[in-house]
Coordinates of C-alpha atoms in Angstrom, one line a residue:
E1322 CA -49.7 3.0 105.6
I1323 CA -49.9 0.8 102.5
R1324 CA -47.5 -0.8 100.1
I1325 CA -47.3 0.1 96.4
L1326 CA -45.6 -1.7 93.6
R1327 CA -42.8 0.2 92.0
I1328 CA -42.5 -1.3 88.5
E1329 CA -39.2 -1.0 86.8
P1330 CA -39.2 0.1 83.1
G1331 CA -39.2 -2.5 80.4
A1332 CA -40.3 -3.6 77.0
E1333 CA -43.4 -5.7 76.5
D1334 CA -41.3 -9.0 76.4
D1335 CA -39.1 -8.1 79.3
P1336 CA -39.8 -9.9 82.6
I1337 CA -41.5 -7.9 85.3
Q1338 CA -39.1 -6.4 87.9
C1339 CA -40.6 -4.5 90.8
S1340 CA -40.3 -3.6 94.5
L1341 CA -42.7 -2.9 97.2
V1342 CA -42.6 0.5 98.7
H1343 CA -44.4 1.7 101.9
I1344 CA -46.3 4.9 101.6
N1345 CA -48.5 7.0 103.9
L1346 CA -51.8 8.0 102.3
E1347 CA -52.0 11.1 104.5
H1348 CA -49.0 12.6 102.6
S1349 CA -50.8 12.6 99.2
P1350 CA -48.4 10.2 97.5
E1351 CA -48.6 9.8 93.7
F1352 CA -49.6 6.3 92.7
E1353 CA -52.1 4.7 90.4
A1354 CA -54.4 1.9 91.4
I1355 CA -55.2 -1.0 89.1
S1356 CA -58.7 -2.5 89.1
Y1357 CA -58.8 -5.9 87.3
A1358 CA -60.7 -9.1 87.2
W1359 CA -59.0 -11.7 89.4
G1360 CA -60.1 -14.5 87.1
I1361 CA -59.3 -18.1 87.7
K1362 CA -56.3 -19.0 89.9
L1363 CA -54.5 -20.7 87.0
P1364 CA -52.6 -20.0 84.9
T1365 CA -50.0 -18.0 86.9
C1366 CA -46.9 -16.1 86.0
P1367 CA -43.7 -15.5 88.0
I1368 CA -42.5 -11.9 88.5
T1369 CA -39.4 -10.6 90.4
C1370 CA -40.3 -8.5 93.4
D1371 CA -37.6 -7.3 95.8
N1372 CA -35.2 -9.7 94.1
Q1373 CA -37.5 -12.7 95.0
E1374 CA -39.8 -14.7 92.7
L1375 CA -43.5 -14.0 93.3
V1376 CA -46.2 -15.9 91.4
I1377 CA -49.3 -13.9 90.4
R1378 CA -52.3 -14.6 88.2
R1379 CA -51.6 -14.2 84.5
N1380 CA -54.4 -11.7 84.1
L1381 CA -52.6 -9.3 86.6
S1382 CA -49.2 -9.9 85.0
E1383 CA -50.6 -9.0 81.6
G1384 CA -52.1 -5.8 82.9
I1385 CA -48.8 -4.8 84.6
I1386 CA -47.0 -5.4 81.3
V1387 CA -49.5 -3.3 79.3
F1388 CA -49.4 -0.5 81.9
R1389 CA -45.6 -0.6 82.5
N1390 CA -43.7 2.4 81.3
P1391 CA -40.8 1.6 78.9
E1392 CA -38.6 4.4 80.2
H1393 CA -39.6 5.2 83.8
T1394 CA -40.7 3.5 87.0
R1395 CA -44.4 3.4 87.6
D1396 CA -46.0 3.2 91.0
L1397 CA -49.1 1.0 91.1
W1398 CA -51.3 -0.4 93.8
A1399 CA -52.7 -3.9 93.0
D1400 CA -54.4 -5.7 95.9
A1401 CA -53.1 -9.2 95.1
I1402 CA -49.5 -8.0 95.5
C1403 CA -49.7 -5.0 97.8
I1404 CA -51.8 -6.7 100.4
N1405 CA -50.2 -9.6 102.2
Q1406 CA -52.6 -12.4 101.2
V1407 CA -51.5 -14.8 103.9
D1408 CA -52.0 -12.3 106.8
D1409 CA -55.7 -12.3 107.6
L1410 CA -55.5 -9.3 110.0
E1411 CA -53.6 -7.2 107.4
K1412 CA -56.0 -8.4 104.6
S1413 CA -59.0 -7.4 106.7
A1414 CA -57.6 -3.9 107.5
Q1415 CA -56.5 -3.2 103.9
V1416 CA -59.7 -4.4 102.4
Q1417 CA -61.5 -1.9 104.6
M1418 CA -59.2 0.8 103.2
M1419 CA -59.7 0.0 99.5
S1420 CA -62.2 2.9 99.0
L1421 CA -59.7 5.3 100.4
I1422 CA -56.8 3.8 98.4
F1423 CA -58.8 4.1 95.1
S1424 CA -60.0 7.6 95.9
T1425 CA -56.4 8.7 96.9
A1426 CA -54.8 7.3 93.8
T1427 CA -53.8 9.8 91.1
R1428 CA -55.5 7.6 88.6
V1429 CA -57.4 4.3 88.5
L1430 CA -56.5 2.0 85.7
V1431 CA -59.0 -0.7 84.6
W1432 CA -57.7 -3.9 83.2
L1433 CA -60.3 -6.2 81.6
G1434 CA -57.8 -8.7 80.1
M1435 CA -56.3 -9.3 76.7
E1436 CA -58.4 -8.9 73.7
Q1437 CA -60.1 -12.2 72.7
S1438 CA -60.0 -13.2 69.1

């Protein structure tokens, strides 16, 4: 079982609203995985996840905004959010499953960051 991020629809300038949903990979769920550069820890951006503020790296929040559907929810797996980063046992187990997660995903989205001028 893993968590995926259900991203609520929104325009580019809307704040990110999402929830975590538990899914079983054995049931062939439809979700997309996002591969991105973690980048430096700062700057960060707040998002709302399950009605609570969660602070994530700006690079990931920019990727979510770009990939967010303006009209429908979108189910994404992003390691920084979908893996409990303060639980070392969970983190270890989930990291070992990353190959399975990416191969089970309907699509893998790659985010390299915003275009530099």
